[in-house]
Short mmCIF file of C-alpha atoms and ligand atoms in Angstrom, two decimals:
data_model
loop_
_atom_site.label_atom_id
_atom_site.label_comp_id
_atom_site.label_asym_id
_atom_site.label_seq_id
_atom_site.Cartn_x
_atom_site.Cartn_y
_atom_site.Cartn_z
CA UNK A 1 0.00 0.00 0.00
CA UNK A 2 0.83 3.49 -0.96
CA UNK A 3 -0.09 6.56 1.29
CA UNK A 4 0.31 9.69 0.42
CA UNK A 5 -0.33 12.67 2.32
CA UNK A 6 -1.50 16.09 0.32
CA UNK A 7 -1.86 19.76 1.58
CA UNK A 8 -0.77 23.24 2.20
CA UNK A 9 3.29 23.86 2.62
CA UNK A 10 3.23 23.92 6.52
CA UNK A 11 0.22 21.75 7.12
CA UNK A 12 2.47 19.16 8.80
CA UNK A 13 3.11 16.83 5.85
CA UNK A 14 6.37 15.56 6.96
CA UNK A 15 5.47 15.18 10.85
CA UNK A 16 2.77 12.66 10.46
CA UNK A 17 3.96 10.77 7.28
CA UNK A 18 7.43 9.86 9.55
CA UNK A 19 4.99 9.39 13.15
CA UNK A 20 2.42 7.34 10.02
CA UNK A 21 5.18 4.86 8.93
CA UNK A 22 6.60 4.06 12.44
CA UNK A 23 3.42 3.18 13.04
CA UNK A 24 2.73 1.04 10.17
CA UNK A 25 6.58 -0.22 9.56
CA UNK A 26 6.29 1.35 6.17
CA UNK A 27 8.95 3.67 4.89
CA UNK A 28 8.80 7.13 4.85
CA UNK A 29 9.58 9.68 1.81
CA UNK A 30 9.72 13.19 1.59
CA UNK A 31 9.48 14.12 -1.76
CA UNK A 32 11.04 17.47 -1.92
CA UNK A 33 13.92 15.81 0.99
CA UNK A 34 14.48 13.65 -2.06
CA UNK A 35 14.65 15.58 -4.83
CA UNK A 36 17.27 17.88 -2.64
CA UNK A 37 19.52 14.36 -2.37
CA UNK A 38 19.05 13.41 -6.09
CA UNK A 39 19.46 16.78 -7.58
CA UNK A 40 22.43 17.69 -4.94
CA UNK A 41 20.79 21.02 -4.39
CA UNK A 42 18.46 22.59 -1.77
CA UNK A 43 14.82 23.26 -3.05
CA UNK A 44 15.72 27.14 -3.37
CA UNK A 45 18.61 26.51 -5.54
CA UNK A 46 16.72 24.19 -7.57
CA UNK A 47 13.97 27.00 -8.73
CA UNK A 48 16.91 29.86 -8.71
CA UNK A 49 19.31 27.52 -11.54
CA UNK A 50 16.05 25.81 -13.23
CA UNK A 51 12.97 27.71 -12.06
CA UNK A 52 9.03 26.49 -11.06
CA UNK A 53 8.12 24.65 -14.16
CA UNK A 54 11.54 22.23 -14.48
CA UNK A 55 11.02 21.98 -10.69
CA UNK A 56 6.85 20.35 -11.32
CA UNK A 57 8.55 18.47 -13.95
CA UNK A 58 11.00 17.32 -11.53
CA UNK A 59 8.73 16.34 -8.85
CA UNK A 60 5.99 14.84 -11.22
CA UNK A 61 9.00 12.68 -12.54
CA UNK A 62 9.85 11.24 -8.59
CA UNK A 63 5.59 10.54 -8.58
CA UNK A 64 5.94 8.34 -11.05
CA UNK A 65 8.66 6.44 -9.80
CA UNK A 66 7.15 6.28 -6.48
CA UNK A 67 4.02 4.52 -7.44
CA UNK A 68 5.89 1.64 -8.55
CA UNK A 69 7.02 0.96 -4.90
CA UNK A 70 5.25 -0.58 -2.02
CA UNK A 71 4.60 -0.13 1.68
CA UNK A 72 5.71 3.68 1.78
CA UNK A 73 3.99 6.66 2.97
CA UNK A 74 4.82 9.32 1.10
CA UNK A 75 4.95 13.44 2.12
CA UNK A 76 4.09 15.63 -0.90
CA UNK A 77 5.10 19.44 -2.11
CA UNK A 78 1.93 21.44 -1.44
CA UNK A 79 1.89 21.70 -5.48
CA UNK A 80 2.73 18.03 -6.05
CA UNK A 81 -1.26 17.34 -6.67
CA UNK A 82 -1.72 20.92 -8.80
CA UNK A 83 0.15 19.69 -11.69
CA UNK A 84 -1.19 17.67 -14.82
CA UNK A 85 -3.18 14.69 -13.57
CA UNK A 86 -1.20 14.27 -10.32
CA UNK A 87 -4.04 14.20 -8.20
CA UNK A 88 -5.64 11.67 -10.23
CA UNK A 89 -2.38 9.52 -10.43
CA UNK A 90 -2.13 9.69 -6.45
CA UNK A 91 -5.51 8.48 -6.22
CA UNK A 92 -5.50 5.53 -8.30
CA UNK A 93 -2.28 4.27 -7.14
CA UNK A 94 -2.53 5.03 -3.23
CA UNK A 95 -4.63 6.04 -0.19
CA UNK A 96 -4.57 9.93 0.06
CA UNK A 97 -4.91 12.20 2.74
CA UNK A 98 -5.48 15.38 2.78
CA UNK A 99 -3.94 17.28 5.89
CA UNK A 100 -6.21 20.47 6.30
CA UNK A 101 -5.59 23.58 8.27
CA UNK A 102 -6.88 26.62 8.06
CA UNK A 103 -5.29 30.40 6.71
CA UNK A 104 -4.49 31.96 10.12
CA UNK A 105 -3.16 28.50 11.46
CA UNK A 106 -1.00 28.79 8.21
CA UNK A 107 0.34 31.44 8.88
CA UNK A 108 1.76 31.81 11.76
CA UNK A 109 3.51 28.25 11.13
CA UNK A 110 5.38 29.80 7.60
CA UNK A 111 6.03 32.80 9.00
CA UNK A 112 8.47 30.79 10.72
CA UNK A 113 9.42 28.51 7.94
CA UNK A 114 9.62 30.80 5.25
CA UNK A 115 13.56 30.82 4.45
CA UNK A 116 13.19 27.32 2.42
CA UNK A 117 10.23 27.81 0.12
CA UNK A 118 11.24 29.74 -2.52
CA UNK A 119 7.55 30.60 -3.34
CA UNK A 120 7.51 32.45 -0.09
CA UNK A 121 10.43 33.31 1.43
CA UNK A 122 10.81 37.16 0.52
CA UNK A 123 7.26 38.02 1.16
CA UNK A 124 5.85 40.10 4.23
CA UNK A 125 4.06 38.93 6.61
CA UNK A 126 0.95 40.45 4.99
CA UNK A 127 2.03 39.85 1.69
CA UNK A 128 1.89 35.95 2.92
CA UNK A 129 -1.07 36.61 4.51
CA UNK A 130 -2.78 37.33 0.95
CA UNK A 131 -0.51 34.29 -0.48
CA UNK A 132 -1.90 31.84 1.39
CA UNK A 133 -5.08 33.17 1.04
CA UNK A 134 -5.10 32.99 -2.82
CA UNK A 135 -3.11 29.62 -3.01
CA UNK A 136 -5.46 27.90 -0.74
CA UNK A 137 -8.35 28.63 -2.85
CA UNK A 138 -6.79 27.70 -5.91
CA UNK A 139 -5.34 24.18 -4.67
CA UNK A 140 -8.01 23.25 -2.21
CA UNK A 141 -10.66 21.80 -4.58
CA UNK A 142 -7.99 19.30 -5.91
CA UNK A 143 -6.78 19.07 -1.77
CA UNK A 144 -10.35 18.10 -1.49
CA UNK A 145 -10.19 15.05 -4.12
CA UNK A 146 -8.19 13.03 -1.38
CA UNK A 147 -9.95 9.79 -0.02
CA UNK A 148 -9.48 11.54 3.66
CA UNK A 149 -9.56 14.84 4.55
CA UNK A 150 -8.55 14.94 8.27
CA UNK A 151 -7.65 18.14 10.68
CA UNK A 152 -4.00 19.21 10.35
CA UNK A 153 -3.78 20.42 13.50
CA UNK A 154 -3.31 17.42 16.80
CA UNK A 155 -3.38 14.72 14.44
CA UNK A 156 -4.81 11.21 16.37
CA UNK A 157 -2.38 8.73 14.50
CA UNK A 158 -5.10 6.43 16.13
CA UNK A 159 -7.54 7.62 14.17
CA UNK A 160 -5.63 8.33 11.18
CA UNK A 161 -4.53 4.59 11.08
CA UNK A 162 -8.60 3.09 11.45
CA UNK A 163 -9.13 4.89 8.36
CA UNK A 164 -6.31 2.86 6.09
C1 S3P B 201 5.72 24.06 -2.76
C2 S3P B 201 5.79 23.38 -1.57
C3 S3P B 201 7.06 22.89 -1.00
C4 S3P B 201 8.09 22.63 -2.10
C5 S3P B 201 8.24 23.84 -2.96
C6 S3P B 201 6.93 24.28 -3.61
C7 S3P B 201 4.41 24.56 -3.22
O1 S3P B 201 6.83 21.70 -0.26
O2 S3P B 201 7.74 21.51 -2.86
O3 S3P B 201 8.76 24.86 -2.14
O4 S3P B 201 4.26 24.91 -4.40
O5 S3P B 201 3.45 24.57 -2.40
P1 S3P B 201 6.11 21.69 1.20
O6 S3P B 201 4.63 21.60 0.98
O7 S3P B 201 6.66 20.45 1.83
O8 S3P B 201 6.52 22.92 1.91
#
């Protein structure tokens, strides 16, 4: 089994997928942690030397090759499931879950990890503010699409595990 966990950048992707396969003795996968190692750059020099759309190409590329593999729960970039039919691809090969929080929650959480999302990192706080805003209700109808939409925020794993 494949499980793949969708949402905002700062929804807590990363947290649960690694607390998710402890749980399950699956293996755990950051995407964009991988494409750092296989690319031998950070995400932010990736967009600066190749920009966004070689970056989606990029990531859409690791997607495929991860849905060959079993037994892994994977953490997606909050665009992962924006581009071509990713969304669709995620959902025929795995479980998804979509991690929801909400705009203010958001927030505060990237105004704190701003410095390594190039999408983000030289904006104000209010120009983030509007960011997030816009983003969220762009990408949240194909969020939505997951089999599970659960809260972001105080995850039960217990919970999160009945529902595999
Ligand atoms: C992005 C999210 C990031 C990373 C890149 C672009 C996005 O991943 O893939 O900075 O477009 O939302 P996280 O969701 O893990 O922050």
């Amino acid at each position: 089994m494949i499980i793949f966990l969708v949402g905002f950048m700062g929804s807590g992707k990363s947290t649960v997928g690694q607390r998710l396969a402890r749980r399950l003795g699956y293996t755990f996968i950051d995407m964009d942690a991988r494409l750092e190692e296989e690319h031998g750059m950070t995400i932010n020099e990736i967009f600066k030397k190749h920009g966004e759309n070689a970056f989606r190409e990029m990531e859409s590329r690791l997607l495929h090759e991860l849905v060959a593999l079993r037994d892994i729960v994977v953490s997606t970039g909050g665009g992962l499931p924006c581009s071509g039919n990713n969304m669709e691809l995620i959902n025929q090969k795995g479980i998804s879950i979509y991690l929801k929080m909400g705009p203010a929650t958001l927030l505060n959480r990237l105004s704190r990890g701003k410095s390594r999302r190039p999408l983000i990192r030289h904006l104000s706080r209010a120009e983030l503010d509007i960011f997030i805003h816009d983003k969220l209700r762009e990408r949240e109808p194909v969020y939505l699409r997951a089999h599970h939409t659960v809260n972001g925020l105080n995850v039960d794993m217990e919970k999160l595990t009945e529902l595999l």
